[in-house]
Tab-separated table of C-alpha atoms and ligand atoms in Angstrom:
chain	number	residue	atom	x	y	z
A	1	MET	CA	-0.740	17.625	-0.276
A	2	GLY	CA	0.384	14.140	0.685
A	3	GLN	CA	2.749	13.706	-2.278
A	4	LYS	CA	5.332	10.967	-1.970
A	5	LYS	CA	8.889	12.196	-2.436
A	6	LEU	CA	10.009	10.113	-5.380
A	7	SER	CA	12.875	10.480	-7.794
A	8	THR	CA	12.119	11.484	-11.394
A	9	ILE	CA	11.850	7.819	-12.368
A	10	TRP	CA	10.812	5.374	-9.691
A	11	PRO	CA	10.456	1.572	-9.335
A	12	ILE	CA	7.187	0.126	-10.551
A	13	GLU	CA	4.906	-1.602	-8.053
A	14	ASN	CA	2.709	-4.642	-8.544
A	15	HIS	CA	-0.521	-2.695	-8.314
A	16	THR	CA	0.738	-0.345	-11.041
A	17	LEU	CA	1.340	-3.344	-13.290
A	18	ALA	CA	-2.238	-4.498	-12.616
A	19	LYS	CA	-3.537	-0.987	-13.333
A	20	HIS	CA	-1.636	-0.943	-16.634
A	21	GLU	CA	-3.086	-4.330	-17.582
A	22	ILE	CA	-6.613	-3.066	-16.956
A	23	LEU	CA	-5.922	0.105	-18.919
A	24	LYS	CA	-4.535	-1.845	-21.850
A	25	GLU	CA	-7.432	-4.317	-21.868
A	26	TYR	CA	-9.920	-1.473	-21.754
A	27	LEU	CA	-8.205	0.506	-24.510
A	28	ASN	CA	-8.298	-2.578	-26.701
A	29	ALA	CA	-12.099	-2.407	-26.477
A	30	TRP	CA	-12.379	1.387	-26.443
A	31	PHE	CA	-10.410	2.127	-29.613
A	32	PRO	CA	-12.691	0.136	-31.941
A	33	ILE	CA	-15.985	1.005	-30.183
A	34	LEU	CA	-15.451	4.759	-30.342
A	35	GLY	CA	-13.067	4.890	-33.262
A	36	ARG	CA	-15.653	3.375	-35.586
A	37	THR	CA	-18.184	6.147	-35.063
A	38	SER	CA	-16.157	9.285	-34.247
A	39	ASP	CA	-14.089	11.684	-36.340
A	40	ARG	CA	-11.677	12.030	-33.466
A	41	ILE	CA	-11.095	10.278	-30.156
A	42	ILE	CA	-8.875	11.470	-27.327
A	43	PHE	CA	-6.914	9.619	-24.688
A	44	LEU	CA	-6.103	12.156	-22.009
A	45	ASP	CA	-3.517	11.118	-19.434
A	46	GLY	CA	-3.742	13.959	-16.931
A	47	PHE	CA	-0.909	12.848	-14.628
A	48	ALA	CA	1.223	11.170	-17.238
A	49	GLY	CA	4.528	10.486	-15.483
A	50	PRO	CA	7.839	10.047	-17.351
A	51	GLY	CA	6.634	7.106	-19.486
A	52	ILE	CA	9.184	4.727	-17.990
A	53	TYR	CA	9.930	3.039	-14.652
A	54	LYS	CA	13.221	2.206	-12.972
A	55	GLU	CA	13.772	-1.193	-14.597
A	56	GLY	CA	12.642	-0.029	-18.021
A	57	GLU	CA	8.956	-0.949	-17.623
A	58	LYS	CA	6.694	1.258	-19.716
A	59	GLY	CA	4.480	3.953	-18.239
A	60	SER	CA	0.840	4.568	-19.121
A	61	PRO	CA	1.509	6.996	-22.042
A	62	ILE	CA	3.736	4.507	-23.851
A	63	ILE	CA	1.342	1.620	-23.137
A	64	ALA	CA	-1.587	3.637	-24.508
A	65	ILE	CA	0.151	4.621	-27.761
A	66	GLN	CA	1.536	1.124	-28.246
A	67	THR	CA	-1.915	-0.425	-27.728
A	68	ALA	CA	-3.349	1.857	-30.413
A	69	LEU	CA	-0.551	1.185	-32.887
A	70	GLU	CA	-0.917	-2.573	-32.471
A	71	HIS	CA	-4.712	-2.472	-32.822
A	72	GLN	CA	-6.211	-3.632	-36.071
A	73	ALA	CA	-8.906	-0.942	-35.734
A	74	LEU	CA	-6.272	1.749	-36.281
A	75	LYS	CA	-6.704	1.536	-40.037
A	76	TYR	CA	-10.309	2.735	-39.895
A	77	ILE	CA	-10.038	5.217	-37.012
A	78	ALA	CA	-10.056	8.744	-38.447
A	79	GLU	CA	-7.968	10.357	-35.715
A	80	ILE	CA	-6.621	9.450	-32.272
A	81	ARG	CA	-5.181	12.211	-30.139
A	82	PHE	CA	-3.038	11.454	-27.124
A	83	ALA	CA	-2.722	14.335	-24.680
A	84	PHE	CA	-0.259	13.800	-21.833
A	85	ILE	CA	-0.093	16.363	-19.058
A	86	GLU	CA	2.814	16.239	-16.617
A	87	SER	CA	3.676	19.038	-14.193
A	88	ASP	CA	7.222	17.943	-13.334
A	89	SER	CA	9.443	19.384	-16.067
A	90	LYS	CA	12.088	16.649	-15.744
A	91	ARG	CA	9.440	13.958	-16.121
A	92	SER	CA	7.729	15.646	-19.072
A	93	LYS	CA	11.117	15.981	-20.792
A	94	ILE	CA	11.827	12.272	-20.332
A	95	LEU	CA	8.322	11.467	-21.552
A	96	LYS	CA	8.885	13.452	-24.758
A	97	GLU	CA	12.195	11.642	-25.313
A	98	MET	CA	10.593	8.263	-24.645
A	99	ILE	CA	7.820	8.951	-27.153
A	100	ASP	CA	10.302	10.097	-29.833
A	101	GLN	CA	12.467	7.069	-29.193
A	102	GLU	CA	9.670	4.467	-29.103
A	103	PHE	CA	7.529	5.891	-31.879
A	104	PRO	CA	9.736	7.718	-34.415
A	105	ASN	CA	7.178	7.293	-37.242
A	106	LEU	CA	3.631	7.761	-36.064
A	107	PRO	CA	0.902	7.158	-38.646
A	108	SER	CA	-0.885	10.294	-39.875
A	109	ASN	CA	-4.068	9.528	-37.881
A	110	VAL	CA	-2.195	9.421	-34.537
A	111	HIS	CA	-1.284	12.704	-32.837
A	112	VAL	CA	0.661	12.968	-29.608
A	113	GLN	CA	1.010	16.055	-27.446
A	114	VAL	CA	2.988	16.329	-24.191
A	115	ILE	CA	1.948	19.317	-22.105
A	116	SER	CA	4.371	20.352	-19.410
A	117	GLY	CA	2.043	21.883	-16.850
A	118	ASP	CA	-0.614	21.468	-14.225
A	119	PHE	CA	-3.529	19.200	-15.122
A	120	VAL	CA	-6.294	21.402	-13.720
A	121	GLU	CA	-4.955	24.585	-15.308
A	122	SER	CA	-4.245	22.994	-18.690
A	123	LEU	CA	-7.555	21.225	-18.995
A	124	THR	CA	-9.556	24.191	-17.743
A	125	GLU	CA	-7.899	26.351	-20.391
A	126	THR	CA	-8.630	23.804	-23.135
A	127	LEU	CA	-12.264	23.385	-22.116
A	128	ASP	CA	-12.719	27.165	-21.897
A	129	GLU	CA	-11.465	27.493	-25.473
A	130	ILE	CA	-13.661	24.661	-26.736
A	131	GLU	CA	-16.696	26.166	-25.067
A	132	GLU	CA	-15.949	29.690	-26.287
A	133	ASP	CA	-15.933	28.274	-29.816
A	134	GLY	CA	-19.271	26.563	-29.110
A	135	LYS	CA	-17.713	23.150	-29.764
A	136	ASN	CA	-17.835	19.812	-27.965
A	137	LEU	CA	-14.952	17.880	-26.510
A	138	ALA	CA	-14.410	14.836	-28.763
A	139	PRO	CA	-15.078	11.445	-27.109
A	140	THR	CA	-12.388	11.281	-24.444
A	141	LEU	CA	-11.112	8.735	-21.980
A	142	ALA	CA	-9.653	10.796	-19.149
A	143	PHE	CA	-7.140	8.705	-17.225
A	144	LEU	CA	-6.309	10.652	-14.069
A	145	ASP	CA	-3.665	8.949	-12.030
A	146	PRO	CA	-2.115	11.333	-9.511
A	147	PHE	CA	0.198	10.340	-6.670
A	148	GLY	CA	-1.576	10.427	-3.374
A	149	TYR	CA	-4.165	13.081	-2.990
A	150	SER	CA	-4.471	15.607	-5.761
A	151	GLU	CA	-6.815	18.508	-5.896
A	152	ILE	CA	-8.892	17.508	-8.899
A	153	PRO	CA	-12.025	19.617	-8.479
A	154	PHE	CA	-15.279	17.763	-8.883
A	155	GLU	CA	-16.449	20.688	-10.980
A	156	LEU	CA	-13.800	19.826	-13.568
A	157	ILE	CA	-14.773	16.133	-13.502
A	158	THR	CA	-18.373	17.221	-14.079
A	159	ARG	CA	-17.298	19.372	-16.991
A	160	ILE	CA	-15.458	16.481	-18.676
A	161	LEU	CA	-18.207	13.933	-18.121
A	162	HIS	CA	-20.938	16.231	-19.294
A	163	TYR	CA	-19.693	15.884	-22.895
A	164	PRO	CA	-21.120	13.000	-24.916
A	165	ARG	CA	-19.115	9.780	-24.738
A	166	CYS	CA	-16.491	11.112	-22.344
A	167	GLU	CA	-15.354	8.720	-19.629
A	168	LEU	CA	-13.231	8.806	-16.532
A	169	PHE	CA	-10.692	6.355	-15.156
A	170	LEU	CA	-9.450	7.846	-11.910
A	171	THR	CA	-7.143	6.950	-9.057
A	172	PHE	CA	-9.095	7.945	-5.962
A	173	MET	CA	-7.368	8.200	-2.601
A	174	SER	CA	-9.963	7.858	0.147
A	175	GLY	CA	-7.063	7.084	2.513
A	176	PHE	CA	-5.594	10.546	2.071
A	177	VAL	CA	-8.925	12.246	2.699
A	178	ASN	CA	-9.226	10.087	5.802
A	179	ARG	CA	-5.824	11.254	6.987
A	180	PHE	CA	-6.731	14.917	6.640
A	181	LEU	CA	-10.264	14.532	7.943
A	182	HIS	CA	-9.752	16.909	10.859
A	183	ASP	CA	-7.354	19.334	9.199
A	184	VAL	CA	-9.305	22.584	8.836
A	185	GLU	CA	-6.747	23.984	6.412
A	186	LYS	CA	-7.631	21.237	3.927
A	187	GLU	CA	-11.399	21.569	4.258
A	188	ASN	CA	-11.898	23.765	1.211
A	189	ALA	CA	-9.720	21.529	-0.947
A	190	VAL	CA	-11.653	18.414	0.075
A	191	ASP	CA	-14.960	20.243	-0.470
A	192	GLY	CA	-13.696	20.911	-3.995
A	193	LEU	CA	-12.622	17.308	-4.540
A	194	TYR	CA	-16.067	15.994	-3.619
A	195	GLY	CA	-18.154	18.912	-4.845
A	196	THR	CA	-19.998	18.737	-1.512
A	197	THR	CA	-19.336	19.156	2.194
A	198	LYS	CA	-20.989	15.803	3.015
A	199	TRP	CA	-17.577	14.103	3.375
A	200	ARG	CA	-17.293	15.862	6.727
A	201	ASP	CA	-19.894	13.382	8.081
A	202	ALA	CA	-17.086	10.786	7.952
A	203	ARG	CA	-15.705	12.448	11.079
A	204	ASP	CA	-18.539	10.848	13.048
A	205	ILE	CA	-17.720	7.310	11.889
A	206	ASP	CA	-15.468	5.546	14.411
A	207	ASP	CA	-14.658	2.374	12.489
A	208	THR	CA	-11.829	3.020	9.987
A	209	ASP	CA	-13.044	0.562	7.348
A	210	LYS	CA	-16.568	1.946	7.493
A	211	ARG	CA	-15.181	5.483	7.258
A	212	LEU	CA	-13.135	4.587	4.172
A	213	ASP	CA	-16.165	2.886	2.605
A	214	PHE	CA	-18.219	5.990	3.281
A	215	LEU	CA	-15.609	8.249	1.667
A	216	LEU	CA	-15.470	6.081	-1.445
A	217	GLU	CA	-19.219	5.612	-1.695
A	218	LEU	CA	-19.796	9.329	-1.378
A	219	TYR	CA	-17.564	9.957	-4.393
A	220	VAL	CA	-19.393	7.249	-6.368
A	221	ASN	CA	-22.731	8.818	-5.361
A	222	GLN	CA	-21.497	12.226	-6.442
A	223	LEU	CA	-20.732	10.802	-9.888
A	224	ASN	CA	-24.181	9.181	-10.008
A	225	SER	CA	-25.737	12.499	-8.991
A	226	ILE	CA	-24.398	14.218	-12.119
A	227	GLY	CA	-26.060	11.604	-14.319
A	228	ILE	CA	-23.272	9.026	-14.553
A	229	ARG	CA	-25.183	5.772	-14.287
A	230	PHE	CA	-22.223	3.398	-14.478
A	231	VAL	CA	-19.515	3.743	-11.845
A	232	ARG	CA	-17.208	0.889	-10.877
A	233	PRO	CA	-14.510	1.066	-8.196
A	234	PHE	CA	-11.628	-1.406	-8.146
A	235	ALA	CA	-9.536	-1.556	-4.963
A	236	MET	CA	-5.753	-1.733	-4.972
A	237	MET	CA	-4.573	-3.226	-1.678
A	238	THR	CA	-1.402	-4.100	0.149
A	239	SER	CA	-0.750	-7.743	0.984
A	240	GLY	CA	-2.146	-6.896	4.447
A	241	ARG	CA	-5.391	-5.914	2.673
A	242	ARG	CA	-5.135	-2.230	3.407
A	243	THR	CA	-6.492	-0.159	0.524
A	244	ILE	CA	-3.788	1.907	-1.158
A	245	TYR	CA	-6.270	3.532	-3.537
A	246	ASP	CA	-9.338	2.769	-5.609
A	247	LEU	CA	-9.473	2.981	-9.341
A	248	ILE	CA	-12.838	4.432	-10.283
A	249	PHE	CA	-14.260	4.047	-13.754
A	250	ALA	CA	-17.232	6.213	-14.711
A	251	THR	CA	-19.251	6.279	-17.914
A	252	LYS	CA	-22.748	7.006	-19.205
A	253	ASN	CA	-22.406	4.223	-21.715
A	254	TRP	CA	-23.340	0.614	-20.887
A	255	LYS	CA	-20.917	-0.755	-23.467
A	256	GLY	CA	-18.102	1.162	-21.792
A	257	MET	CA	-19.003	-0.365	-18.438
A	258	ASP	CA	-19.306	-3.855	-19.856
A	259	SER	CA	-15.880	-3.506	-21.489
A	260	MET	CA	-14.321	-2.183	-18.291
A	261	LYS	CA	-15.786	-5.009	-16.191
A	262	LYS	CA	-14.443	-7.451	-18.756
A	263	ALA	CA	-11.004	-5.803	-18.500
A	264	MET	CA	-10.999	-5.802	-14.682
A	265	LEU	CA	-12.239	-9.395	-14.506
A	266	LYS	CA	-9.576	-10.469	-16.956
A	267	VAL	CA	-6.867	-9.086	-14.681
A	268	VAL	CA	-8.386	-10.408	-11.444
A	269	SER	CA	-11.049	-12.954	-12.253
A	270	ASN	CA	-12.394	-13.729	-8.751
A	271	GLY	CA	-15.135	-11.097	-8.993
A	272	THR	CA	-14.002	-9.069	-5.983
A	273	TYR	CA	-12.816	-6.059	-8.037
A	274	THR	CA	-9.816	-6.040	-5.753
A	275	PHE	CA	-6.129	-6.516	-6.449
A	276	SER	CA	-3.736	-7.025	-3.592
A	277	ASP	CA	0.010	-7.453	-3.691
A	278	LYS	CA	-0.763	-11.066	-2.797
A	279	THR	CA	-2.961	-11.579	-5.848
A	280	ASP	CA	-1.617	-14.104	-8.285
A	281	THR	CA	-3.199	-12.980	-11.543
A	282	HIS	CA	-2.637	-16.417	-13.092
A	283	GLN	CA	-4.434	-18.233	-10.297
A	284	THR	CA	-7.692	-20.109	-10.910
A	285	TYR	CA	-10.236	-19.042	-8.337
A	286	PHE	CA	-12.994	-20.932	-6.591
A	287	VAL	CA	-15.371	-18.451	-8.201
A	288	ASP	CA	-13.754	-17.676	-11.502
A	289	TYR	CA	-15.457	-14.957	-13.527
A	290	SER	CA	-13.592	-15.976	-16.642
A	291	GLU	CA	-15.707	-19.184	-16.478
A	292	ASP	CA	-19.344	-18.213	-17.127
A	293	SER	CA	-20.654	-21.347	-15.409
A	294	HIS	CA	-19.231	-20.074	-12.094
A	295	TRP	CA	-21.328	-16.933	-11.864
A	296	ILE	CA	-24.403	-17.302	-14.064
A	297	ASN	CA	-26.500	-18.635	-11.193
A	298	ASP	CA	-25.555	-15.715	-8.925
A	299	ALA	CA	-26.303	-13.204	-11.681
A	300	SER	CA	-29.654	-14.875	-12.300
A	301	ASN	CA	-30.500	-14.639	-8.566
A	302	SER	CA	-29.625	-10.922	-8.472
A	303	ILE	CA	-31.818	-10.160	-11.486
A	304	PHE	CA	-34.686	-12.230	-10.103
A	305	LYS	CA	-34.499	-10.602	-6.683
A	306	GLN	CA	-34.739	-7.189	-8.314
A	307	PHE	CA	-37.445	-7.839	-10.897
A	308	ASN	CA	-39.545	-10.867	-9.866
A	309	GLY	CA	-43.229	-10.452	-10.710
A	310	LYS	CA	-42.478	-7.536	-13.053
A	311	GLU	CA	-42.329	-6.906	-16.782
A	312	ILE	CA	-39.134	-5.027	-17.631
A	313	PRO	CA	-37.560	-3.729	-20.881
A	314	LEU	CA	-34.315	-5.523	-21.666
A	315	ASN	CA	-32.201	-2.366	-21.569
A	316	GLU	CA	-33.372	-1.690	-18.007
A	317	ILE	CA	-32.297	-5.196	-16.940
A	318	ARG	CA	-28.954	-4.697	-18.686
A	319	ASP	CA	-28.351	-1.323	-17.003
A	320	PHE	CA	-29.235	-2.758	-13.588
A	321	VAL	CA	-26.796	-5.647	-14.014
A	322	LEU	CA	-23.979	-3.414	-15.206
A	323	ALA	CA	-24.484	-0.567	-12.748
A	324	ASP	CA	-25.684	-2.292	-9.609
A	325	THR	CA	-24.150	-5.775	-9.575
A	326	PRO	CA	-20.616	-7.106	-10.016
A	327	PHE	CA	-21.667	-9.081	-13.100
A	328	ARG	CA	-21.321	-8.506	-16.808
A	329	PHE	CA	-24.483	-8.545	-18.878
A	330	LEU	CA	-24.540	-11.716	-20.913
A	331	LYS	CA	-27.747	-12.867	-22.536
A	332	LYS	CA	-26.954	-16.444	-21.577
A	333	VAL	CA	-28.042	-15.481	-18.045
A	334	LEU	CA	-31.507	-14.781	-19.450
A	335	VAL	CA	-31.473	-18.110	-21.300
A	336	ASP	CA	-30.726	-19.794	-17.986
A	337	MET	CA	-33.545	-17.880	-16.268
A	338	GLU	CA	-36.051	-18.760	-18.976
A	339	LYS	CA	-35.098	-22.441	-18.867
A	340	ASN	CA	-35.568	-22.377	-15.088
A	341	GLY	CA	-38.995	-20.707	-15.251
A	342	LYS	CA	-37.833	-17.397	-13.765
A	343	ILE	CA	-38.668	-15.707	-17.077
A	344	ILE	CA	-42.183	-16.621	-18.198
A	345	ASP	CA	-42.697	-14.424	-21.258
A	346	VAL	CA	-40.739	-12.244	-23.681
A	347	SER	CA	-42.564	-9.746	-25.857
A	348	GLY	CA	-40.981	-8.234	-28.944
A	349	ARG	CA	-38.817	-11.276	-29.538
A	350	THR	CA	-37.696	-10.903	-33.131
A	351	ARG	CA	-35.789	-14.113	-33.604
A	352	ASN	CA	-35.833	-17.666	-32.296
A	353	ALA	CA	-36.822	-18.942	-28.861
A	354	LEU	CA	-34.290	-18.102	-26.131
A	355	THR	CA	-33.005	-15.017	-27.934
A	356	TYR	CA	-33.383	-11.499	-26.560
A	357	SER	CA	-33.335	-8.541	-28.922
A	358	ASP	CA	-32.350	-5.186	-27.491
A	359	ASN	CA	-35.877	-3.775	-27.504
A	360	CYS	CA	-37.755	-6.768	-26.111
A	361	THR	CA	-39.557	-6.798	-22.755
A	362	VAL	CA	-39.084	-9.598	-20.272
A	363	LYS	CA	-41.739	-10.889	-17.860
A	364	PHE	CA	-40.455	-12.497	-14.664
A	365	SER	CA	-42.364	-15.039	-12.601
A	366	LYS	CA	-43.436	-14.147	-9.058
A	367	ASN	CA	-41.226	-15.067	-6.150
A	368	THR	CA	-43.200	-17.607	-4.166
B	1	SAM	C1	1.272	8.173	-10.377
B	1	SAM	S1	2.286	9.138	-11.406
B	1	SAM	C2	1.682	8.755	-12.998
B	1	SAM	C3	1.989	7.401	-13.481
B	1	SAM	C4	1.509	7.131	-14.878
B	1	SAM	N1	0.105	7.470	-15.046
B	1	SAM	C5	1.708	5.675	-15.214
B	1	SAM	O1	0.780	4.891	-14.978
B	1	SAM	O2	2.766	5.312	-15.708
B	1	SAM	C6	1.658	10.760	-11.198
B	1	SAM	C7	2.354	11.818	-12.027
B	1	SAM	O3	1.601	13.022	-11.938
B	1	SAM	C8	2.496	14.115	-11.915
B	1	SAM	N2	1.760	15.250	-11.331
B	1	SAM	C9	1.629	15.572	-10.009
B	1	SAM	N3	0.836	16.659	-9.884
B	1	SAM	C10	0.451	17.000	-11.127
B	1	SAM	C11	-0.390	18.022	-11.633
B	1	SAM	N4	-0.985	18.891	-10.822
B	1	SAM	N5	-0.605	18.090	-12.972
B	1	SAM	C12	0.000	17.203	-13.810
B	1	SAM	N6	0.827	16.219	-13.377
B	1	SAM	C13	1.037	16.112	-12.066
B	1	SAM	C14	3.668	13.609	-11.098
B	1	SAM	O4	4.839	14.357	-11.390
B	1	SAM	C15	3.760	12.155	-11.544
B	1	SAM	O5	4.680	12.004	-12.590
């Protein structure tokens, strides 16, 4: 449904380059965080592509393997598995050739598998087997990057995310759902995508932007409703600021969200979580999130608005900042708040003044 007719290898677009940058930045954080504590970690690229673009640019599978091989954490990671699923047989063949050509000698702790098949079928089969054996899926980053609209059932997303330390990085096409909003033949498929029929309420929203926002927010809410606290969309737009798709990152782990925000803000540092074909990624912005001094005051105001007059455990403040604001959680924001009298007491402080241990509780002054 809604697939672009592209040749086996196609020209890369600017937003794909930005997506690859974010992926690479995130993997650079993900490999050491999970690799240190797990016997095995998995990078699953469910819509892998041929691994190469028209002018020789690398595709996500090659970028992911290369990032791992260049990472200094590789020497202490027990096992990394790369699983690449690609349904187009010509593309999966090229991908296999690309991998053999680029990485003729993989270290013994790196395993690569190219599966020529349909993502939903292949993963369902794998999860069925794991569950029949009473096992858990190893910590997995599922990167699901279909063209256009793809029928990825929400039930399958739920199954992946239900395992400990499994995360999702998904290309979500609200625009395609919008296009098929009144097509009764697609209703069941869209019900499956969302795991609810509530998307049909979008039919009553006249304004296109509001309708698209609703369709995206509903998907985010669906992820929250299955216990995924941290969900961050990132919009990919045309130069005319029309959304092409949203990247959605979802995790139960605050460190994962902090690392992903860091990755997204490194690629586009203006804090909008939006890349457009007009975006100059080397530009210095009026509000530049790579400069802490530009956003600390705003972060402090958001925290104060939420918690003034209350006494709150640090991890609750951290989770609020990461899940419900555009900011990263840096303790220097709390330092700023304490210096400005917005924080009036900290219990459980284990070290010096103006330090905040993970299990301390913070008392905020009252908004007057
Ligand atoms: C957007 S491209 C992937 C690009 C790649 N992730 C990258 O960043 O370089 C989507 C790919 O998914 C493949 N595809 C489409 N439907 C699929 C399905 N049901 N299962 C697996 N792969 C599929 C397409 O053939 C295409 O190569």
